[in-house]
XYZ file of C-alpha atoms in Angstrom:
708
model
C 0.000 0.000 0.000
C 1.136 3.542 -0.806
C -0.191 6.741 0.825
C -1.423 9.304 -1.668
C 0.167 12.723 -1.764
C -2.950 14.576 -0.538
C -3.937 11.927 1.978
C -3.692 14.389 4.912
C -6.730 16.265 3.614
C -8.908 13.154 3.645
C -7.631 12.065 7.060
C -8.290 15.530 8.538
C -11.795 15.519 7.095
C -12.467 12.062 8.591
C -11.267 13.117 12.046
C -13.338 16.326 12.142
C -16.434 14.574 10.834
C -16.109 11.729 13.328
C -15.747 14.188 16.249
C -18.928 15.977 15.183
C -20.787 12.685 14.907
C -19.481 11.610 18.321
C -20.688 14.873 19.878
C -24.157 14.326 18.455
C -24.229 10.686 19.601
C -23.298 11.641 23.189
C -26.038 14.288 23.072
C -28.566 11.595 22.175
C -27.481 9.511 25.179
C -27.871 12.594 27.422
C -31.323 13.243 26.014
C -32.416 9.686 26.798
C -30.974 9.753 30.320
C -31.935 13.272 31.507
C -34.554 14.508 29.064
C -34.863 18.034 27.728
C -34.500 19.477 24.234
C -31.859 18.234 21.820
C -31.000 21.731 20.566
C -30.287 23.043 24.073
C -28.217 19.968 24.961
C -26.018 20.390 21.879
C -25.566 24.082 22.697
C -24.219 23.207 26.185
C -20.874 21.402 25.771
C -20.104 21.766 29.492
C -23.324 19.948 30.306
C -22.329 17.098 27.981
C -18.830 16.984 29.462
C -20.291 16.688 32.987
C -22.674 13.992 31.772
C -19.780 11.891 30.471
C -17.750 12.345 33.678
C -20.670 11.446 35.947
C -21.713 8.391 33.932
C -21.235 5.070 35.703
C -20.401 1.482 34.686
C -21.187 0.299 31.206
C -22.622 3.649 30.095
C -19.317 5.396 30.815
C -17.434 2.760 28.764
C -19.789 3.296 25.821
C -19.483 7.082 25.956
C -15.675 6.972 26.072
C -15.488 4.547 23.116
C -17.796 6.532 20.802
C -15.084 8.911 19.426
C -12.622 6.089 18.744
C -15.203 3.906 17.007
C -16.348 6.875 14.953
C -12.824 7.819 13.814
C -11.949 4.204 12.976
C -15.129 3.727 10.963
C -14.602 6.924 8.980
C -10.991 6.077 8.136
C -11.938 2.565 7.026
C -14.793 3.911 4.906
C -12.526 6.426 3.187
C -9.402 4.221 3.010
C -9.402 4.106 -0.782
C -9.299 7.901 -0.843
C -5.893 8.119 0.811
C -4.399 4.649 0.258
C -3.494 3.237 -3.095
C -2.201 -0.253 -3.839
C 0.962 -0.369 -5.832
C -0.694 -2.957 -8.032
C -4.418 -3.513 -8.336
C -5.689 -6.903 -9.440
C -6.894 -6.802 -13.025
C -6.643 -10.507 -13.829
C -10.190 -10.518 -15.210
C -8.937 -8.471 -18.179
C -6.253 -11.127 -18.908
C -4.235 -8.657 -20.954
C -0.910 -10.100 -19.781
C -2.064 -13.137 -17.804
C -4.991 -14.355 -15.740
C -3.283 -15.782 -12.663
C -5.198 -15.144 -9.445
C -5.572 -16.532 -5.948
C -8.250 -19.135 -5.272
C -11.200 -18.134 -3.124
C -11.637 -20.119 0.094
C -15.245 -20.928 -0.798
C -14.078 -22.773 -3.891
C -11.744 -24.949 -1.817
C -13.716 -25.505 1.390
C -16.761 -26.890 -0.385
C -16.890 -30.431 0.978
C -15.450 -31.803 -2.250
C -11.874 -30.546 -2.267
C -11.516 -29.791 1.440
C -13.926 -30.608 4.248
C -16.453 -28.115 5.614
C -16.115 -29.736 9.037
C -12.847 -27.965 9.695
C -13.163 -25.783 12.795
C -10.905 -26.392 15.768
C -11.875 -25.533 19.340
C -10.132 -24.341 22.451
C -10.679 -27.768 24.018
C -8.565 -30.314 22.070
C -11.067 -33.089 22.783
C -13.726 -31.053 20.970
C -11.280 -30.371 18.142
C -11.324 -34.101 17.361
C -14.869 -33.662 16.108
C -13.285 -32.188 12.967
C -13.102 -34.322 9.853
C -10.322 -36.886 9.672
C -7.799 -36.427 6.903
C -4.730 -34.512 5.769
C -4.286 -31.042 7.286
C -2.411 -28.773 4.868
C -2.843 -25.326 6.387
C -4.939 -22.858 8.357
C -7.423 -20.324 6.999
C -5.987 -16.851 7.718
C -7.502 -15.124 10.770
C -9.977 -17.962 11.371
C -10.051 -21.058 13.542
C -10.377 -23.268 10.501
C -7.965 -25.640 8.795
C -7.947 -27.144 5.325
C -8.557 -30.894 5.644
C -8.301 -33.184 2.632
C -10.529 -36.184 3.318
C -10.031 -39.571 1.700
C -12.942 -39.001 -0.721
C -11.566 -35.692 -2.023
C -12.124 -34.873 -5.676
C -8.407 -34.086 -6.092
C -7.053 -36.744 -8.449
C -4.461 -38.066 -6.023
C -3.933 -37.271 -2.367
C -0.134 -37.218 -2.633
C 1.354 -34.128 -0.980
C 4.801 -32.639 -1.640
C 5.988 -30.496 1.270
C 8.827 -28.040 0.655
C 10.484 -26.462 3.656
C 14.010 -25.492 4.591
C 15.278 -26.264 8.117
C 13.272 -24.403 10.751
C 10.317 -23.733 8.453
C 7.916 -25.842 10.513
C 7.773 -29.070 8.511
C 7.351 -31.102 11.685
C 5.233 -28.808 13.842
C 3.020 -27.497 11.021
C 2.578 -30.658 8.940
C 3.969 -33.939 10.260
C 2.648 -33.752 13.830
C -0.866 -32.487 12.920
C -1.272 -35.281 10.392
C 0.024 -37.998 12.697
C -2.603 -36.901 15.219
C -5.503 -36.284 12.817
C -5.255 -39.422 10.643
C -6.762 -42.188 12.746
C -8.029 -44.891 10.393
C -5.079 -45.523 8.080
C -1.964 -47.616 8.423
C 0.898 -45.114 8.663
C 4.562 -45.583 7.798
C 6.564 -42.594 8.969
C 10.262 -41.823 8.719
C 11.492 -40.311 11.972
C 14.835 -38.474 11.534
C 15.164 -37.318 15.140
C 13.224 -40.009 16.960
C 10.911 -37.271 18.246
C 7.835 -38.468 16.378
C 7.861 -41.817 18.173
C 8.604 -40.197 21.523
C 5.812 -37.630 21.239
C 3.019 -39.561 19.513
C 3.363 -43.330 19.987
C 1.143 -43.382 23.092
C -1.492 -41.293 21.309
C -1.476 -43.673 18.344
C -1.641 -46.670 20.654
C -4.763 -45.237 22.282
C -6.215 -44.519 18.847
C -6.203 -48.259 18.242
C -2.885 -48.671 16.473
C -0.310 -51.401 16.718
C 2.939 -49.533 17.185
C 6.249 -50.592 15.627
C 9.659 -48.956 15.835
C 12.557 -49.767 13.511
C 15.749 -47.925 14.438
C 18.348 -47.464 11.688
C 20.411 -45.116 13.873
C 21.166 -46.939 17.130
C 19.896 -50.400 16.032
C 18.752 -51.252 19.576
C 15.504 -51.074 21.519
C 13.399 -51.690 18.429
C 11.767 -54.260 16.209
C 14.041 -56.191 13.873
C 13.798 -56.370 10.102
C 15.329 -59.043 7.869
C 15.382 -58.022 4.181
C 15.565 -61.655 3.044
C 12.220 -62.470 4.663
C 10.642 -60.603 1.748
C 12.586 -62.477 -0.945
C 10.329 -65.106 -2.514
C 11.801 -65.522 -5.997
C 14.503 -64.352 -8.392
C 12.667 -61.077 -9.080
C 12.744 -60.179 -5.386
C 16.415 -61.154 -5.174
C 17.251 -58.979 -8.165
C 15.336 -56.075 -6.578
C 17.430 -56.346 -3.401
C 20.629 -56.381 -5.458
C 19.517 -53.324 -7.443
C 18.737 -51.340 -4.290
C 22.146 -52.157 -2.815
C 23.833 -51.070 -6.054
C 21.771 -47.894 -6.459
C 22.539 -46.774 -2.912
C 26.221 -47.691 -2.889
C 28.749 -45.023 -1.996
C 29.396 -42.738 -4.953
C 32.939 -43.967 -5.563
C 31.852 -47.614 -5.562
C 29.040 -47.540 -8.104
C 31.230 -48.468 -11.047
C 31.701 -51.889 -9.479
C 28.059 -52.821 -9.925
C 28.143 -54.198 -13.449
C 25.584 -56.669 -14.743
C 27.859 -59.500 -13.649
C 28.111 -58.204 -10.088
C 24.341 -57.719 -9.857
C 23.733 -61.214 -11.204
C 26.188 -62.728 -8.737
C 24.607 -60.933 -5.772
C 21.110 -61.956 -6.912
C 22.270 -65.558 -7.275
C 23.916 -65.603 -3.845
C 20.759 -64.195 -2.222
C 18.649 -66.888 -3.879
C 21.151 -69.579 -2.933
C 21.241 -68.486 0.715
C 17.453 -68.211 0.819
C 17.084 -71.725 -0.545
C 19.681 -73.221 1.812
C 18.729 -71.490 5.071
C 14.993 -71.028 4.418
C 13.412 -68.742 7.049
C 16.717 -68.353 8.885
C 18.447 -66.780 5.873
C 19.815 -63.281 6.406
C 22.402 -60.910 4.960
C 25.150 -62.258 7.217
C 24.918 -65.544 5.314
C 25.235 -63.631 2.033
C 28.416 -61.926 3.260
C 29.864 -65.208 4.529
C 29.324 -66.771 1.111
C 30.920 -63.833 -0.729
C 33.940 -63.765 1.604
C 34.583 -67.493 1.289
C 34.013 -67.495 -2.467
C 36.482 -64.632 -2.796
C 39.077 -66.652 -0.859
C 38.558 -70.173 -2.130
C 38.094 -70.714 -5.849
C 37.337 -74.407 -5.304
C 34.495 -73.638 -2.899
C 32.816 -71.367 -5.408
C 33.208 -73.840 -8.278
C 31.967 -76.707 -6.101
C 28.819 -74.779 -5.160
C 27.990 -74.015 -8.774
C 28.745 -77.581 -9.856
C 26.491 -78.991 -7.146
C 23.429 -77.052 -8.274
C 20.790 -78.741 -10.361
C 18.724 -76.955 -12.978
C 15.777 -76.971 -10.583
C 17.662 -74.861 -8.050
C 16.379 -71.236 -8.063
C 19.913 -69.831 -8.257
C 21.208 -72.190 -10.971
C 20.590 -70.031 -14.046
C 21.657 -66.801 -12.362
C 24.987 -68.336 -11.333
C 25.571 -69.701 -14.834
C 24.793 -66.376 -16.532
C 26.939 -64.432 -14.073
C 29.869 -66.823 -14.526
C 29.719 -66.544 -18.311
C 29.702 -62.729 -18.310
C 32.343 -62.389 -15.591
C 34.822 -64.861 -17.032
C 38.065 -65.016 -15.065
C 37.167 -61.980 -12.929
C 34.512 -63.704 -10.845
C 36.840 -64.285 -7.896
C 37.699 -60.603 -7.812
C 34.012 -59.738 -8.035
C 33.273 -61.933 -5.036
C 36.025 -60.343 -2.984
C 34.992 -56.795 -3.862
C 31.328 -57.582 -3.329
C 32.029 -58.397 0.302
C 33.356 -54.870 0.687
C 30.348 -53.323 -1.030
C 27.837 -54.959 1.305
C 30.087 -54.661 4.346
C 27.583 -52.614 6.378
C 25.534 -55.773 6.913
C 28.483 -57.296 8.784
C 28.515 -54.579 11.442
C 27.450 -56.153 14.717
C 24.457 -53.891 15.333
C 23.265 -54.084 11.731
C 23.647 -57.860 11.747
C 21.621 -58.020 14.958
C 18.818 -55.902 13.514
C 18.666 -57.863 10.249
C 19.069 -61.333 11.757
C 15.324 -61.956 11.778
C 12.006 -60.110 11.526
C 9.806 -59.391 14.525
C 6.864 -58.514 12.296
C 5.796 -59.130 8.723
C 4.860 -56.373 6.298
C 1.646 -58.261 5.553
C 0.601 -57.741 9.191
C 0.313 -54.008 8.568
C -2.690 -54.703 6.337
C -4.411 -56.988 8.838
C -4.764 -54.339 11.535
C -4.209 -50.611 11.359
C -0.634 -49.999 12.405
C 1.972 -47.297 12.584
C 5.644 -47.922 11.861
C 8.140 -45.323 13.042
C 11.356 -45.673 11.044
C 14.221 -43.834 12.696
C 16.808 -42.661 10.159
C 19.935 -40.463 10.462
C 19.284 -36.714 10.316
C 22.260 -35.772 8.164
C 24.390 -38.157 6.124
C 22.950 -41.658 6.083
C 25.660 -44.361 5.937
C 22.951 -47.037 5.841
C 21.098 -45.927 2.698
C 21.294 -49.454 1.278
C 19.324 -50.686 4.279
C 16.810 -47.851 4.696
C 15.985 -47.670 0.983
C 15.559 -51.454 0.917
C 13.138 -51.325 3.846
C 10.793 -48.830 2.179
C 11.141 -50.369 -1.275
C 10.197 -53.826 -0.018
C 7.352 -52.447 2.093
C 5.843 -50.632 -0.891
C 6.265 -53.762 -3.026
C 4.458 -55.933 -0.456
C 1.560 -53.449 -0.267
C 1.308 -53.432 -4.059
C 1.168 -57.236 -4.169
C -1.541 -57.287 -1.493
C -3.586 -54.738 -3.461
C -3.215 -56.631 -6.742
C -4.378 -59.865 -5.095
C -7.463 -58.224 -3.547
C -10.840 -58.255 -5.274
C -11.039 -54.452 -5.612
C -7.333 -53.871 -6.360
C -6.922 -51.844 -3.184
C -5.085 -52.465 0.055
C -7.467 -53.630 2.828
C -6.469 -50.668 5.023
C -5.828 -47.286 3.437
C -2.152 -46.488 3.938
C -0.088 -43.321 4.301
C 3.664 -43.123 3.717
C 4.934 -39.978 5.426
C 8.531 -39.472 4.303
C 10.032 -36.786 6.539
C 13.485 -35.798 5.189
C 12.839 -37.944 2.124
C 16.316 -37.481 0.650
C 17.938 -39.114 3.703
C 16.158 -42.411 3.058
C 18.217 -43.278 0.003
C 17.069 -43.839 -3.572
C 13.835 -45.718 -4.232
C 14.228 -46.084 -7.984
C 10.583 -46.913 -8.695
C 9.255 -44.011 -6.602
C 8.046 -41.906 -9.583
C 6.001 -44.871 -10.839
C 4.666 -45.508 -7.346
C 3.440 -41.912 -7.119
C 1.581 -42.221 -10.411
C -0.163 -45.496 -9.539
C -0.668 -45.518 -5.766
C -3.964 -43.613 -5.856
C -5.820 -46.550 -7.378
C -4.470 -48.834 -4.661
C -5.650 -46.501 -1.844
C -2.094 -45.555 -0.877
C -1.025 -41.967 -0.169
C 2.520 -40.613 -0.418
C 3.615 -37.527 1.519
C 7.095 -36.401 0.497
C 8.944 -33.851 2.636
C 12.025 -32.182 1.114
C 14.029 -29.020 1.731
C 14.199 -28.074 -1.956
C 14.217 -29.654 -5.405
C 18.002 -29.768 -5.403
C 17.860 -32.684 -2.958
C 15.887 -34.698 -5.514
C 17.902 -33.623 -8.561
C 21.188 -34.708 -7.007
C 22.816 -37.163 -9.422
C 23.091 -39.798 -6.693
C 19.323 -39.506 -6.137
C 16.861 -39.098 -8.991
C 18.325 -36.643 -11.489
C 16.461 -33.932 -13.382
C 13.965 -36.000 -15.382
C 12.864 -38.269 -12.533
C 12.572 -35.234 -10.251
C 10.140 -33.655 -12.706
C 8.093 -36.829 -12.630
C 8.112 -36.903 -8.820
C 6.924 -33.286 -8.611
C 4.216 -33.732 -11.243
C 2.781 -36.799 -9.527
C 1.950 -34.829 -6.376
C -1.382 -33.096 -7.001
C -0.871 -30.981 -3.884
C 2.249 -28.937 -3.123
C 2.608 -27.205 0.230
C 5.303 -24.532 0.265
C 6.621 -23.503 3.674
C 9.937 -21.834 2.844
C 13.080 -22.250 0.773
C 16.397 -20.549 0.208
C 16.840 -22.240 -3.154
C 16.108 -19.794 -5.966
C 15.526 -22.542 -8.528
C 12.787 -24.079 -6.372
C 11.210 -20.655 -5.831
C 11.291 -19.913 -9.576
C 9.530 -23.187 -10.354
C 6.697 -22.489 -7.898
C 6.410 -18.883 -9.020
C 6.007 -20.197 -12.553
C 3.211 -22.551 -11.462
C 1.302 -19.557 -10.087
C 1.525 -17.992 -13.576
C 1.568 -14.342 -14.605
C -1.234 -11.955 -13.797
C -2.478 -8.622 -15.115
C -2.109 -5.708 -12.728
C -3.416 -2.150 -12.975
C -0.999 0.633 -12.101
C -2.069 4.241 -11.615
C 0.415 7.007 -12.339
C -0.058 10.725 -11.827
C 1.798 13.674 -13.300
C 1.715 17.427 -12.680
C 2.488 19.967 -15.382
C 3.287 23.537 -14.446
C 2.436 26.246 -16.997
C 2.975 29.994 -17.006
C -0.591 30.629 -15.933
C -1.830 27.428 -14.339
C -0.905 23.945 -13.198
C -2.552 20.797 -14.552
C -2.679 17.334 -13.012
C -3.332 14.120 -14.910
C -3.852 10.522 -13.762
C -3.327 7.559 -16.094
C -3.882 3.819 -15.712
C -1.699 1.114 -17.209
C -2.044 -2.661 -17.338
C 1.219 -4.468 -16.718
C 2.385 -8.074 -16.410
C 3.713 -9.366 -13.111
C 4.082 -12.706 -11.345
C 1.170 -13.548 -9.093
C 3.694 -14.847 -6.542
C 7.092 -13.243 -7.208
C 10.225 -15.251 -6.454
C 11.184 -12.746 -3.776
C 7.880 -13.284 -1.954
C 8.614 -17.005 -1.727
C 12.165 -16.593 -0.481
C 11.186 -13.873 2.022
C 7.948 -15.496 3.159
C 6.940 -14.781 6.749
C 7.355 -17.549 9.305
C 3.609 -18.039 9.812
C 2.633 -18.019 6.119
C 2.629 -20.718 3.456
C 1.381 -21.263 -0.088
C -0.753 -24.161 -1.280
C -0.861 -25.370 -4.883
C -3.684 -27.818 -5.659
C -4.035 -29.379 -9.091
C -6.983 -27.857 -10.962
C -7.158 -24.793 -8.721
C -5.443 -21.447 -8.394
C -2.853 -21.109 -5.611
C -3.873 -19.904 -2.183
C -1.993 -18.189 0.619
C -2.546 -19.770 4.030
C -1.243 -19.693 7.548
C 0.660 -22.699 8.857
C -1.388 -25.197 10.865
C 0.860 -25.404 13.936
C -0.027 -28.444 16.035
C 0.146 -26.381 19.238
C -2.371 -23.954 17.740
C -4.815 -26.478 16.296
C -4.585 -29.066 19.094
C -3.326 -26.649 21.775
C -1.487 -28.556 24.528
C -2.942 -31.950 23.628
C 0.332 -33.552 22.537
C 2.440 -31.851 25.189
C 0.181 -32.819 28.110
C -1.463 -35.933 26.700
C -0.209 -38.441 29.250
C -0.632 -36.251 32.340
C -3.757 -34.242 31.499
C -5.890 -35.559 28.645
C -5.353 -39.308 28.843
C -6.739 -39.587 32.412
C -9.820 -37.599 31.333
C -10.346 -39.856 28.342
C -9.895 -42.990 30.443
C -12.457 -41.680 32.920
C -14.952 -40.904 30.157
C -14.380 -44.276 28.512
C -12.944 -42.781 25.347
C -10.043 -45.225 25.485
C -9.489 -48.560 27.171
C -9.075 -48.584 30.932
C -6.311 -51.131 30.480
C -3.250 -50.002 28.583
C -2.679 -51.811 25.320
C 0.829 -53.192 24.852
C 2.062 -51.841 21.519
C 5.223 -53.953 21.339
C 5.811 -57.565 22.242
C 8.782 -58.746 24.271
C 11.418 -60.838 22.531
C 12.583 -64.050 24.143
C 16.125 -65.375 24.293
C 15.912 -67.088 20.912
C 14.852 -63.873 19.188
C 11.252 -64.972 18.597
C 8.293 -62.730 19.307
C 6.307 -63.737 22.384
C 2.606 -63.683 21.620
C 0.495 -61.835 24.175
C -2.987 -63.115 24.893
C -5.776 -61.162 23.253
C -8.067 -59.234 25.592
C -11.798 -58.722 25.229
C -12.798 -55.342 23.864
C -15.260 -53.378 26.003
C -18.456 -52.276 24.324
C -18.401 -48.593 25.250
C -20.875 -46.183 23.594
C -18.710 -43.164 24.466
C -15.756 -44.700 22.691
C -17.926 -45.382 19.639
C -19.135 -41.783 19.516
C -15.591 -40.530 19.928
C -14.343 -42.623 17.033
C -10.935 -41.008 17.054
C -9.831 -43.003 20.065
C -11.200 -46.463 19.399
C -9.440 -48.630 21.984
C -7.224 -51.502 20.925
C -6.933 -54.320 23.379
C -5.188 -56.739 21.023
C -1.622 -56.591 22.058
C 0.122 -58.646 19.391
C 2.367 -56.073 17.753
C 5.132 -58.413 16.719
C 3.632 -61.496 15.058
C 5.215 -64.877 14.624
C 6.235 -66.111 11.213
C 3.773 -68.264 9.304
C 5.683 -71.499 9.899
C 6.407 -72.045 13.586
C 9.834 -73.467 14.257
C 9.936 -76.718 16.180
C 11.710 -77.278 19.481
C 14.615 -79.017 17.796
C 15.059 -76.098 15.406
C 15.343 -73.748 18.377
C 18.094 -75.921 19.844
C 19.891 -75.950 16.506
C 19.521 -72.201 16.189
C 21.075 -71.644 19.615
C 24.143 -73.623 18.501
C 24.721 -71.364 15.508
C 26.864 -68.284 15.801
C 24.707 -65.574 17.370
C 25.861 -62.062 16.654
C 23.623 -60.594 19.305
C 21.873 -61.513 22.520
C 18.273 -60.409 22.819
C 17.399 -61.254 26.392
C 15.094 -58.427 27.408
C 11.960 -57.368 29.169
C 9.501 -55.002 27.583
C 7.757 -51.995 29.018
C 4.167 -51.656 27.873
C 4.704 -48.255 26.363
C 8.178 -48.591 24.911
C 10.060 -50.766 22.411
C 11.463 -54.121 23.498
C 14.336 -53.555 25.892
C 16.088 -55.306 28.691
C 16.871 -54.405 32.228
C 20.445 -53.722 33.150
C 22.407 -56.875 32.392
C 24.178 -58.708 35.175
C 27.943 -59.149 35.020
C 28.811 -61.982 32.614
C 30.799 -64.972 33.785
C 34.362 -65.729 32.682
C 33.236 -68.482 30.306
C 30.791 -66.133 28.654
C 33.532 -63.538 28.264
C 35.751 -66.129 26.580
C 32.952 -67.044 24.187
C 32.419 -63.401 23.313
C 36.161 -62.978 22.782
C 36.170 -65.941 20.399
C 33.226 -64.455 18.503
C 35.080 -61.171 18.162
C 38.141 -63.012 16.814
C 35.941 -64.701 14.228
C 34.446 -61.352 13.288
C 37.928 -59.920 12.800
C 38.776 -62.821 10.508
C 35.643 -62.313 8.426
C 36.128 -58.577 8.187
C 39.543 -58.819 6.501
C 37.988 -58.645 3.025
C 36.296 -55.300 3.514
C 38.531 -53.327 5.868
C 38.871 -50.702 3.124
C 35.160 -49.909 2.922
C 35.067 -47.088 5.469
C 36.427 -45.843 8.756
C 33.001 -46.498 10.179
C 33.642 -50.233 10.363
C 36.957 -49.967 12.189
C 35.426 -47.518 14.650
C 32.602 -49.981 15.186
C 35.039 -52.748 16.134
C 36.982 -50.445 18.458
C 33.945 -49.661 20.565
C 32.267 -53.069 20.310
C 33.121 -54.170 23.808
C 31.650 -51.035 25.416
C 28.456 -50.788 23.350
C 25.149 -52.228 24.552
C 24.134 -55.383 22.769
C 21.072 -55.547 20.582
C 17.962 -55.409 22.730
C 19.717 -53.780 25.684
C 19.115 -50.283 26.953
C 22.168 -48.029 26.654
C 23.654 -47.313 30.075
């Protein structure tokens, strides 16, 4: 806004006029209270002054406020007379462009975003809002934009762009973890805060809670990548993920021969060890094959054509020629992270199956490193396999949808690693009832050559029908979004004064100019509380951020101490705490908890957000139960970790402080460490991380133990 040159004249006129009107209004009040003639009252200002001074209570407040209300009203009424916008919207003329902002009524119509969108001061009343994805807050109103599952937007995928400190967590991730209550949710958790702050809430909302920790590798559920390998296609997929997420200097190693060899080894190990197969067995095979040429040749010679790995080994051997021994040796280095003690412990077996996540609504918190991720091969494999399993379940179903609608919430998406099929997943997941929410700092993270490159990044962006912009410092990202908003036509008024010998003339002209609806500078310098929303098929809209502490007030902060007891008392959740995670016994198998009877509580039904879950089987057993003899055999094998632990009902499986081991146990551990050192000879060059891991092995807590 600009102030016109002669604005003081209009402002002076407004002030004088409002004072006159105020004087008359006070005279009317005096006439009503004391009677008399209006003309005489107005002619006696001292009488009116005394009347105002002697007034009591509410009347005095009204009399004092009359001049201020009058002045404010006059200035607002005449604002266009002394204020002039630098640019006036003229998009309807479309001379240079027709970009404009979307009206809220066109969005909050029950089709795009829900009409049931008002939050209350009491968080428990706020949960009467519609369930769905919260993308922002209506400016100056207690309303949020909620995208329900039956929205008319083509796909519900959301791309969130926000630099560090822009509110990605507080204004998007947290509100949507709280407000989505019927879907299975898979959420990356870079800081571990999401699990800490929301797992009890999700448990009380009826969720089975899982935690997979790719940072500390303890106190969590375990995940074995080979449990999801059923055939040669799955084996090849695992090999491709490992190759795609290899360290940048090591990618040249992964030729077709190397990929074929790794696929063949995975299939061979899977066939030999069955349900006990894990990546440690794959490394052992590669190390031994790299050492002993006879061993490798004997294995290949012993395979029959019916063996799943037979043809892969033959093809790999033909293409590799005399270099296959070198390939085996180098391969052990490339997959060396799976030999690290903590990683081996986590991937030794699975405490839950991905199929279980479609049998009961569940939430999986996946803790990943905040900055550089040295375990990209593992984290990318986890999400890739999980998506693949969900796709297979959907394809096998009668309606080609997953049984339980699912949300993948990828906070700090670039830290996960490269999921090569992600662009295709985004374009097809809508039909399977799967939603992808991708959180990035800027497009540069996606375009990085070790990630997706320029073309795949374009595909990723285009397959999100909703883009929520919080903030960026990247000019290229800002230019792209400014371009989406398009150009608009603006009207500019200019005035000129010409001085002649006899008189002075003033002229005002109007021009229509082209400008960006949302300039690049506005995006880079956006205020902390503001954001922009781009929805496919609609014009952009400027919103306020939907901070969780504003929408849900202190609900998350004081849930356990304040709101949970109230909800228990009212019967909104179960009176008995559900156990989200199952304890793990000494052999590493999940211990099934007995199922409890669910109370039939009408209050809980009305308050559908917190439907109690009394089934406590979070970690399910594998389909084929191992026999007693198999357990004995398993105990004889080399165990990389000990998982003796007790589990708290509200936290991941953990053990109490371990007692001091005996001398014999120490000797056994020392022997195991010596064996590890012998195995690790082939990949000592991989990274300093491995040597550091061995140096601190003796002082680190074992898998399943709480750190001291």
